[in-house]
Amino acid sequence: MKEARGAHERSATSLSDLQRRSSRREVRPTDQPPEGATHKDAKPVLSFTAKRRGKAPSHLADLDAAGRKQVLKDLGMPGFRADQLSRHYFTHFEADPSNMSDIPAGMREAVSGALLPKLVTKVVSLEADGGRTIKDLWRLYDGAQVESVLMRYPQRTTLCVSSQAGCGMACPFCATGQMGLTRNLSTAEIVDQVREAQASCRDGKLAGGSTALSNVVFMGMGEPLANYKTVVAALHRLIDPAPEGFGMSARNITVSTVGLVPAIKKLAGEGMPVTLAVSLHAPDDDLRDELIPINSRWKVGELLDAARAYFLATGRRVSIEYALIKDMNDQEWRAQLLADELNKRGHGWVHVNPIPLNPTPGSIWTASTRSAQEAFVKRLRDNGIATSIRDTRGSDIDGACGQLATAVADGKRAVGEGRA
């Protein structure tokens, strides 16, 4: 007990010394209007209310096996056709009944309308990193647009999917956050992004030839846990074996959140050991209240307690996402505070991913200097925190969440524009 108290006192002294020695200018989120703001007095507005409430057409991927069979039964078709359709979709990544030779020609039109309506249509596809990264902008049935990013690495191929059109979390440095929430995606609209990526991997659309999609991260447009029921259903479609789903490993799927504490607790009880990623970006409530508006409801301590409980319930190490923003949250004393907050909840339960922010010339929302980044990472590692810099992709193709949709809407990117 005495040793623990001594270590805590040494840490506190170290933190206070760092704060005193810090002579760097500190900028605040309120020093500039949010990214993409149309007037100088704009303020982030937190919202859970969608602008649109229309419902996407019902689709095979919205339903479990029993639900699919019931739809066919209602059409006067045998239930075994549901398994055939499901295997085409989840195993062969085929969504057009006209290409399914084992489905009678006379059934295909009815099946298409009832279980396989077209949900996503490609607007523009951009390539970067020598063809190892593809960013797609999709138009949904009602004209709403979302993005997905497919990335090939030496040991894995990862898809970043969107769970909402726009986002209501209003984080001032995020292009999607400044769009506001248009609407929640349906389960099938999320899953169809994955099917499209599966087909692209199989067909060799990424540089390096054919590959298999191994990882999915819910880090695209939207706050996944604000669309909780739909996202959990989508997770089942990703994880459950065919013909229920794609049969992916839960351990290769990551769900991110800015900090919806009750939903984190609920997810911990779902029995799916997916990785939880917490978009923290500041270890102190003083800064995080301005940087992440949802912090006004659930503070840093509550969020980290919930993340720790998730680890205990699932055995899955939690990722802490931390966008390093120049002179705002990249001070060495904040790295020490972050380490202290994590370590006081235990060891080995968390991994920190500092993320170099995409540079925005002339803005306060720009990347930390290399020296600040290195000092921040070193401080975390010196305190025993597993830390690795996130490999950012696609900065030359509006790679950050929401940037491509905004660029197309503003006419800065032409529809059909290709390789970057």
Short mmCIF file of C-alpha atoms in Angstrom, two decimals:
data_model
loop_
_atom_site.label_atom_id
_atom_site.label_comp_id
_atom_site.label_asym_id
_atom_site.label_seq_id
_atom_site.Cartn_x
_atom_site.Cartn_y
_atom_site.Cartn_z
CA MET A 1 0.00 0.00 0.00
CA LYS A 2 2.84 2.35 0.92
CA GLU A 3 4.61 1.60 -2.43
CA ALA A 4 1.43 2.27 -4.38
CA ARG A 5 0.88 5.53 -2.52
CA GLY A 6 4.48 6.52 -3.20
CA ALA A 7 4.14 5.77 -6.92
CA HIS A 8 0.95 7.84 -7.06
CA GLU A 9 2.66 10.75 -5.31
CA ARG A 10 5.63 10.55 -7.69
CA SER A 11 3.25 10.54 -10.66
CA ALA A 12 1.34 13.52 -9.30
CA THR A 13 4.59 15.40 -8.76
CA SER A 14 5.76 14.53 -12.25
CA LEU A 15 2.50 15.75 -13.74
CA SER A 16 2.53 19.04 -11.86
CA ASP A 17 6.17 19.60 -12.79
CA LEU A 18 5.37 18.97 -16.44
CA GLN A 19 2.52 21.45 -16.35
CA ARG A 20 4.72 24.11 -14.74
CA ARG A 21 7.52 23.56 -17.24
CA SER A 22 5.22 23.65 -20.24
CA SER A 23 5.72 26.97 -22.01
CA ARG A 24 3.95 26.06 -25.22
CA ARG A 25 1.03 28.09 -26.46
CA GLU A 26 -2.24 26.23 -25.93
CA VAL A 27 -5.11 26.63 -28.38
CA ARG A 28 -8.70 25.73 -27.58
CA PRO A 29 -11.51 24.33 -29.73
CA THR A 30 -13.37 27.62 -29.24
CA ASP A 31 -10.51 29.63 -30.76
CA GLN A 32 -11.92 28.97 -34.23
CA PRO A 33 -15.34 28.00 -35.63
CA PRO A 34 -15.79 24.26 -36.17
CA GLU A 35 -14.36 22.70 -39.33
CA GLY A 36 -16.68 23.44 -42.24
CA ALA A 37 -18.66 26.10 -40.35
CA THR A 38 -20.46 28.59 -42.56
CA HIS A 39 -20.25 31.54 -40.16
CA LYS A 40 -17.83 32.72 -37.50
CA ASP A 41 -20.23 32.33 -34.56
CA ALA A 42 -21.06 28.69 -35.28
CA LYS A 43 -21.02 26.35 -32.29
CA PRO A 44 -21.09 22.54 -32.19
CA VAL A 45 -24.64 21.29 -31.59
CA LEU A 46 -25.02 17.82 -30.10
CA SER A 47 -28.02 15.98 -31.52
CA PHE A 48 -29.56 12.51 -31.50
CA THR A 49 -32.46 13.54 -33.74
CA ALA A 50 -32.21 12.57 -37.40
CA LYS A 51 -33.21 15.05 -40.10
CA ARG A 52 -34.80 12.23 -42.08
CA ARG A 53 -36.87 9.38 -40.69
CA GLY A 54 -37.48 7.35 -43.86
CA LYS A 55 -36.89 3.63 -43.67
CA ALA A 56 -34.66 1.82 -46.15
CA PRO A 57 -36.27 -1.01 -48.15
CA SER A 58 -36.34 -4.29 -46.26
CA HIS A 59 -33.47 -6.57 -47.26
CA LEU A 60 -32.21 -10.08 -46.66
CA ALA A 61 -29.41 -8.73 -44.45
CA ASP A 62 -31.93 -7.04 -42.13
CA LEU A 63 -33.41 -10.43 -41.24
CA ASP A 64 -32.32 -13.60 -39.50
CA ALA A 65 -32.77 -16.98 -41.19
CA ALA A 66 -36.32 -17.42 -39.93
CA GLY A 67 -37.30 -13.95 -41.10
CA ARG A 68 -35.96 -14.59 -44.60
CA LYS A 69 -37.87 -17.85 -44.89
CA GLN A 70 -41.06 -16.15 -43.73
CA VAL A 71 -40.77 -13.50 -46.45
CA LEU A 72 -40.48 -16.21 -49.10
CA LYS A 73 -43.32 -18.19 -47.56
CA ASP A 74 -45.52 -15.10 -47.78
CA LEU A 75 -44.64 -14.94 -51.50
CA GLY A 76 -45.63 -18.58 -51.95
CA MET A 77 -42.03 -19.76 -52.34
CA PRO A 78 -40.31 -22.64 -50.52
CA GLY A 79 -38.24 -21.70 -47.48
CA PHE A 80 -35.08 -23.47 -48.69
CA ARG A 81 -34.66 -20.72 -51.27
CA ALA A 82 -33.78 -18.38 -48.39
CA ASP A 83 -30.66 -20.42 -47.65
CA GLN A 84 -29.73 -20.37 -51.34
CA LEU A 85 -30.10 -16.60 -51.52
CA SER A 86 -28.19 -16.15 -48.27
CA ARG A 87 -25.27 -18.25 -49.47
CA HIS A 88 -25.06 -16.26 -52.67
CA TYR A 89 -25.01 -13.03 -50.67
CA PHE A 90 -22.74 -13.97 -47.78
CA THR A 91 -20.46 -16.52 -49.47
CA HIS A 92 -20.27 -15.40 -53.10
CA PHE A 93 -20.97 -11.70 -52.38
CA GLU A 94 -23.63 -11.68 -55.08
CA ALA A 95 -26.72 -9.50 -54.68
CA ASP A 96 -28.29 -9.72 -58.16
CA PRO A 97 -30.74 -12.65 -58.50
CA SER A 98 -30.28 -12.61 -62.28
CA ASN A 99 -26.77 -13.98 -61.66
CA MET A 100 -28.02 -16.84 -59.45
CA SER A 101 -28.42 -19.83 -61.73
CA ASP A 102 -30.06 -22.01 -59.07
CA ILE A 103 -32.92 -19.54 -58.57
CA PRO A 104 -35.68 -20.14 -61.15
CA ALA A 105 -35.96 -17.29 -63.64
CA GLY A 106 -39.63 -16.83 -62.81
CA MET A 107 -38.81 -16.13 -59.17
CA ARG A 108 -35.97 -13.66 -59.61
CA GLU A 109 -37.93 -10.43 -59.99
CA ALA A 110 -40.08 -11.14 -56.92
CA VAL A 111 -37.04 -12.20 -54.90
CA SER A 112 -35.17 -9.06 -55.93
CA GLY A 113 -37.95 -6.78 -54.74
CA ALA A 114 -38.64 -8.64 -51.50
CA LEU A 115 -35.17 -9.58 -50.26
CA LEU A 116 -32.49 -8.05 -52.48
CA PRO A 117 -33.38 -4.44 -53.38
CA LYS A 118 -30.36 -2.34 -54.39
CA LEU A 119 -29.30 -0.37 -51.33
CA VAL A 120 -26.00 1.33 -52.20
CA THR A 121 -24.93 2.90 -55.49
CA LYS A 122 -21.37 4.05 -56.05
CA VAL A 123 -21.00 7.81 -56.61
CA VAL A 124 -17.23 8.10 -56.79
CA SER A 125 -14.28 5.83 -56.05
CA LEU A 126 -10.80 7.20 -55.33
CA GLU A 127 -7.51 5.32 -55.02
CA ALA A 128 -4.40 6.20 -53.03
CA ASP A 129 -1.27 4.62 -51.54
CA GLY A 130 -0.38 2.98 -54.84
CA GLY A 131 -3.81 1.40 -55.15
CA ARG A 132 -3.70 -0.14 -51.66
CA THR A 133 -6.43 2.23 -50.44
CA ILE A 134 -9.82 2.74 -52.07
CA LYS A 135 -12.33 5.24 -50.74
CA ASP A 136 -15.91 4.92 -51.98
CA LEU A 137 -18.77 7.37 -51.70
CA TRP A 138 -22.16 5.60 -51.79
CA ARG A 139 -25.60 6.99 -52.52
CA LEU A 140 -28.41 5.39 -50.53
CA TYR A 141 -32.02 4.86 -51.62
CA ASP A 142 -33.12 8.35 -50.51
CA GLY A 143 -30.10 10.25 -51.83
CA ALA A 144 -28.19 10.30 -48.52
CA GLN A 145 -24.48 9.63 -48.94
CA VAL A 146 -21.98 7.67 -46.87
CA GLU A 147 -18.35 6.68 -47.21
CA SER A 148 -16.34 3.50 -46.79
CA VAL A 149 -12.57 2.97 -47.03
CA LEU A 150 -10.90 -0.30 -48.02
CA MET A 151 -7.22 -0.60 -47.00
CA ARG A 152 -4.69 -3.30 -47.76
CA TYR A 153 -1.84 -3.87 -45.31
CA PRO A 154 0.90 -6.54 -45.40
CA GLN A 155 -0.89 -8.83 -42.94
CA ARG A 156 -4.55 -7.82 -43.26
CA THR A 157 -7.18 -6.09 -45.36
CA THR A 158 -9.46 -3.71 -43.46
CA LEU A 159 -12.73 -1.98 -44.29
CA CYS A 160 -13.87 1.15 -42.48
CA VAL A 161 -17.69 1.36 -42.63
CA SER A 162 -20.25 4.04 -41.90
CA SER A 163 -23.19 3.45 -39.55
CA GLN A 164 -25.02 6.76 -40.00
CA ALA A 165 -25.39 9.34 -42.75
CA GLY A 166 -23.77 12.34 -41.11
CA CYS A 167 -23.27 12.43 -37.35
CA GLY A 168 -24.91 14.18 -34.43
CA MET A 169 -21.93 14.18 -32.08
CA ALA A 170 -20.74 17.60 -33.34
CA CYS A 171 -17.02 17.15 -32.66
CA PRO A 172 -15.61 20.44 -34.01
CA PHE A 173 -12.55 18.93 -35.73
CA CYS A 174 -14.56 16.31 -37.67
CA ALA A 175 -16.05 16.98 -41.12
CA THR A 176 -18.83 14.45 -40.52
CA GLY A 177 -19.61 15.93 -37.12
CA GLN A 178 -20.30 19.28 -38.74
CA MET A 179 -22.77 17.76 -41.22
CA GLY A 180 -25.21 16.92 -38.45
CA LEU A 181 -27.13 13.67 -38.40
CA THR A 182 -29.09 13.00 -41.59
CA ARG A 183 -30.35 9.57 -40.55
CA ASN A 184 -29.40 6.19 -39.16
CA LEU A 185 -28.42 3.50 -41.63
CA SER A 186 -30.33 0.24 -41.70
CA THR A 187 -28.59 -3.01 -40.83
CA ALA A 188 -28.51 -4.01 -44.50
CA GLU A 189 -27.09 -0.63 -45.59
CA ILE A 190 -24.16 -1.25 -43.26
CA VAL A 191 -23.77 -4.90 -44.27
CA ASP A 192 -23.93 -4.10 -47.99
CA GLN A 193 -20.86 -1.88 -47.64
CA VAL A 194 -19.09 -4.99 -46.35
CA ARG A 195 -20.40 -7.20 -49.17
CA GLU A 196 -19.19 -4.69 -51.75
CA ALA A 197 -15.75 -4.68 -50.10
CA GLN A 198 -15.68 -8.49 -49.99
CA ALA A 199 -16.33 -8.57 -53.74
CA SER A 200 -13.66 -5.93 -54.40
CA CYS A 201 -11.10 -7.96 -52.44
CA ARG A 202 -11.99 -11.14 -54.29
CA ASP A 203 -11.87 -9.42 -57.68
CA GLY A 204 -8.42 -7.90 -57.11
CA LYS A 205 -9.54 -4.27 -57.04
CA LEU A 206 -6.77 -3.46 -54.53
CA ALA A 207 -3.14 -3.40 -55.63
CA GLY A 208 -1.49 -6.76 -55.11
CA GLY A 209 -4.24 -8.92 -56.54
CA SER A 210 -7.00 -10.92 -54.96
CA THR A 211 -7.21 -10.96 -51.18
CA ALA A 212 -9.72 -11.64 -48.41
CA LEU A 213 -11.34 -9.04 -46.20
CA SER A 214 -10.11 -9.81 -42.69
CA ASN A 215 -11.02 -6.78 -40.57
CA VAL A 216 -13.94 -4.37 -40.28
CA VAL A 217 -13.85 -1.18 -38.24
CA PHE A 218 -16.93 0.91 -37.46
CA MET A 219 -14.99 4.15 -37.71
CA GLY A 220 -16.62 5.76 -40.73
CA MET A 221 -19.42 8.29 -40.73
CA GLY A 222 -21.61 8.35 -37.64
CA GLU A 223 -21.51 7.30 -33.98
CA PRO A 224 -22.11 3.51 -34.05
CA LEU A 225 -23.51 3.28 -30.53
CA ALA A 226 -26.08 5.98 -31.30
CA ASN A 227 -27.53 3.49 -33.81
CA TYR A 228 -27.19 0.67 -31.32
CA LYS A 229 -29.81 -1.92 -32.28
CA THR A 230 -28.96 -1.72 -35.97
CA VAL A 231 -25.20 -1.93 -35.40
CA VAL A 232 -25.55 -4.98 -33.14
CA ALA A 233 -27.65 -6.69 -35.82
CA ALA A 234 -24.96 -5.81 -38.38
CA LEU A 235 -22.31 -7.32 -36.10
CA HIS A 236 -24.27 -10.57 -36.10
CA ARG A 237 -24.36 -10.59 -39.90
CA LEU A 238 -20.60 -10.08 -39.98
CA ILE A 239 -19.82 -12.72 -37.35
CA ASP A 240 -22.45 -15.45 -37.77
CA PRO A 241 -21.45 -18.28 -40.13
CA ALA A 242 -23.10 -18.70 -43.53
CA PRO A 243 -25.91 -18.75 -44.40
CA GLU A 244 -26.64 -16.41 -41.45
CA GLY A 245 -23.69 -14.11 -42.16
CA PHE A 246 -20.11 -13.73 -43.42
CA GLY A 247 -18.51 -15.81 -40.67
CA MET A 248 -15.81 -13.24 -39.83
CA SER A 249 -13.91 -13.35 -36.55
CA ALA A 250 -15.37 -11.11 -33.84
CA ARG A 251 -11.81 -10.39 -32.75
CA ASN A 252 -11.16 -8.71 -36.10
CA ILE A 253 -14.06 -6.29 -35.77
CA THR A 254 -13.80 -2.94 -33.98
CA VAL A 255 -16.63 -0.67 -32.85
CA SER A 256 -15.68 2.90 -32.01
CA THR A 257 -17.50 5.41 -29.84
CA VAL A 258 -16.96 8.94 -28.60
CA GLY A 259 -18.28 7.84 -25.23
CA LEU A 260 -21.91 6.72 -24.95
CA VAL A 261 -21.39 5.06 -21.58
CA PRO A 262 -24.75 3.24 -21.21
CA ALA A 263 -24.35 1.74 -24.68
CA ILE A 264 -20.80 0.57 -23.88
CA LYS A 265 -22.15 -1.25 -20.84
CA LYS A 266 -24.91 -2.80 -22.93
CA LEU A 267 -22.47 -3.91 -25.65
CA ALA A 268 -20.36 -5.65 -23.02
CA GLY A 269 -23.28 -7.97 -22.35
CA GLU A 270 -23.99 -8.92 -25.98
CA GLY A 271 -21.64 -11.92 -25.95
CA MET A 272 -19.67 -10.73 -28.99
CA PRO A 273 -15.98 -10.14 -28.19
CA VAL A 274 -15.49 -7.30 -30.67
CA THR A 275 -12.83 -4.71 -29.91
CA LEU A 276 -14.04 -1.47 -28.36
CA ALA A 277 -12.30 1.71 -29.52
CA VAL A 278 -12.83 4.85 -27.45
CA SER A 279 -12.29 8.15 -29.27
CA LEU A 280 -10.91 9.99 -26.24
CA HIS A 281 -8.72 12.78 -27.69
CA ALA A 282 -8.26 14.45 -24.28
CA PRO A 283 -7.69 13.01 -20.79
CA ASP A 284 -9.10 16.02 -18.91
CA ASP A 285 -12.73 17.14 -18.76
CA ASP A 286 -11.70 20.79 -19.10
CA LEU A 287 -10.56 20.26 -22.71
CA ARG A 288 -12.74 17.29 -23.63
CA ASP A 289 -15.96 19.17 -22.81
CA GLU A 290 -15.14 21.48 -25.73
CA LEU A 291 -13.50 18.92 -28.01
CA ILE A 292 -16.07 16.10 -27.65
CA PRO A 293 -19.50 17.58 -26.78
CA ILE A 294 -20.89 14.27 -25.44
CA ASN A 295 -18.42 14.69 -22.57
CA SER A 296 -20.95 17.11 -21.10
CA ARG A 297 -23.06 14.02 -20.29
CA TRP A 298 -20.46 11.36 -19.45
CA LYS A 299 -17.12 12.55 -18.14
CA VAL A 300 -13.69 11.06 -18.80
CA GLY A 301 -13.69 9.07 -15.56
CA GLU A 302 -17.09 7.48 -16.27
CA LEU A 303 -16.02 6.65 -19.81
CA LEU A 304 -12.77 4.99 -18.79
CA ASP A 305 -14.56 3.06 -16.04
CA ALA A 306 -17.00 1.72 -18.64
CA ALA A 307 -14.15 0.86 -20.99
CA ARG A 308 -12.34 -1.01 -18.24
CA ALA A 309 -15.56 -2.91 -17.43
CA TYR A 310 -15.85 -3.83 -21.13
CA PHE A 311 -12.37 -5.34 -21.00
CA LEU A 312 -13.25 -7.35 -17.91
CA ALA A 313 -16.49 -8.62 -19.48
CA THR A 314 -15.06 -9.57 -22.88
CA GLY A 315 -11.35 -10.12 -22.34
CA ARG A 316 -10.72 -7.80 -25.29
CA ARG A 317 -8.12 -5.08 -24.84
CA VAL A 318 -9.64 -1.63 -25.39
CA SER A 319 -8.19 0.80 -27.93
CA ILE A 320 -7.91 4.46 -26.97
CA GLU A 321 -7.99 6.66 -30.07
CA TYR A 322 -6.24 9.99 -29.63
CA ALA A 323 -6.03 12.46 -32.53
CA LEU A 324 -2.93 14.59 -31.91
CA ILE A 325 -3.86 18.21 -32.60
CA LYS A 326 -1.08 20.79 -32.63
CA ASP A 327 -0.85 22.87 -29.43
CA MET A 328 -4.29 21.68 -28.27
CA ASN A 329 -4.07 18.19 -26.80
CA ASP A 330 -0.51 17.07 -27.57
CA GLN A 331 1.29 18.44 -24.49
CA GLU A 332 3.55 16.05 -22.62
CA TRP A 333 1.69 16.72 -19.37
CA ARG A 334 -1.52 15.50 -21.01
CA ALA A 335 0.27 12.30 -22.03
CA GLN A 336 1.23 11.85 -18.37
CA LEU A 337 -2.33 12.52 -17.23
CA LEU A 338 -3.63 9.99 -19.75
CA ALA A 339 -1.13 7.40 -18.52
CA ASP A 340 -2.13 8.04 -14.91
CA GLU A 341 -5.85 7.70 -15.68
CA LEU A 342 -5.30 4.42 -17.50
CA ASN A 343 -2.85 2.90 -15.04
CA LYS A 344 -4.97 3.61 -11.99
CA ARG A 345 -7.59 1.31 -13.52
CA GLY A 346 -5.12 -1.54 -14.00
CA HIS A 347 -2.44 -2.67 -16.41
CA GLY A 348 -2.53 -4.51 -19.73
CA TRP A 349 -6.18 -3.69 -20.46
CA VAL A 350 -5.69 -0.91 -22.94
CA HIS A 351 -3.75 0.13 -26.03
CA VAL A 352 -3.37 3.75 -27.13
CA ASN A 353 -3.44 4.76 -30.79
CA PRO A 354 -2.21 8.34 -31.27
CA ILE A 355 -3.48 9.49 -34.68
CA PRO A 356 -1.70 12.24 -36.62
CA LEU A 357 -4.49 14.59 -37.66
CA ASN A 358 -4.79 15.31 -41.39
CA PRO A 359 -3.13 18.73 -41.80
CA THR A 360 -5.47 21.64 -42.50
CA PRO A 361 -3.39 24.69 -43.55
CA GLY A 362 -4.32 27.87 -41.71
CA SER A 363 -6.52 26.05 -39.21
CA ILE A 364 -6.11 25.21 -35.54
CA TRP A 365 -7.13 21.67 -36.54
CA THR A 366 -3.74 20.53 -37.79
CA ALA A 367 -1.19 17.83 -37.06
CA SER A 368 1.21 17.94 -34.15
CA THR A 369 4.87 18.49 -34.88
CA ARG A 370 7.00 15.37 -35.12
CA SER A 371 8.85 16.28 -31.92
CA ALA A 372 5.60 16.78 -29.98
CA GLN A 373 4.25 13.48 -31.28
CA GLU A 374 7.43 11.63 -30.28
CA ALA A 375 7.46 13.18 -26.80
CA PHE A 376 3.79 12.28 -26.28
CA VAL A 377 4.33 8.66 -27.31
CA LYS A 378 7.50 8.33 -25.26
CA ARG A 379 5.77 9.58 -22.13
CA LEU A 380 3.02 6.97 -22.54
CA ARG A 381 5.49 4.14 -23.17
CA ASP A 382 7.67 5.21 -20.26
CA ASN A 383 4.59 4.73 -18.08
CA GLY A 384 4.02 1.20 -19.36
CA ILE A 385 1.17 2.04 -21.76
CA ALA A 386 1.15 -0.01 -24.98
CA THR A 387 1.20 2.66 -27.69
CA SER A 388 1.47 2.64 -31.47
CA ILE A 389 1.01 5.46 -33.97
CA ARG A 390 -1.98 4.84 -36.24
CA ASP A 391 -1.00 4.30 -39.86
CA THR A 392 -3.11 6.97 -41.57
CA ARG A 393 -4.24 6.35 -45.12
CA GLY A 394 -5.70 8.38 -47.95
CA SER A 395 -4.79 11.92 -46.89
CA ASP A 396 -4.55 12.79 -50.59
CA ILE A 397 -8.09 11.57 -51.34
CA ASP A 398 -10.06 13.38 -48.63
CA GLY A 399 -9.33 10.36 -46.46
CA ALA A 400 -10.69 11.55 -43.14
CA CYS A 401 -14.27 10.73 -42.28
CA GLY A 402 -16.75 12.92 -44.15
CA GLN A 403 -14.20 14.79 -46.27
CA LEU A 404 -15.04 13.10 -49.56
CA ALA A 405 -18.79 13.55 -49.15
CA THR A 406 -18.24 17.22 -48.35
CA ALA A 407 -15.88 17.69 -51.30
CA VAL A 408 -18.36 16.14 -53.76
CA ALA A 409 -21.25 18.17 -52.34
CA ASP A 410 -19.18 21.37 -52.67
CA GLY A 411 -18.14 20.53 -56.23
CA LYS A 412 -14.47 20.16 -55.30
CA ARG A 413 -14.49 16.50 -56.36
CA ALA A 414 -16.19 15.44 -59.57
CA VAL A 415 -18.40 12.38 -59.64
CA GLY A 416 -16.45 9.62 -61.34
CA GLU A 417 -13.05 11.11 -60.43
CA GLY A 418 -10.65 8.22 -59.99
CA ARG A 419 -7.07 7.59 -58.95
CA ALA A 420 -5.44 10.19 -56.71
#
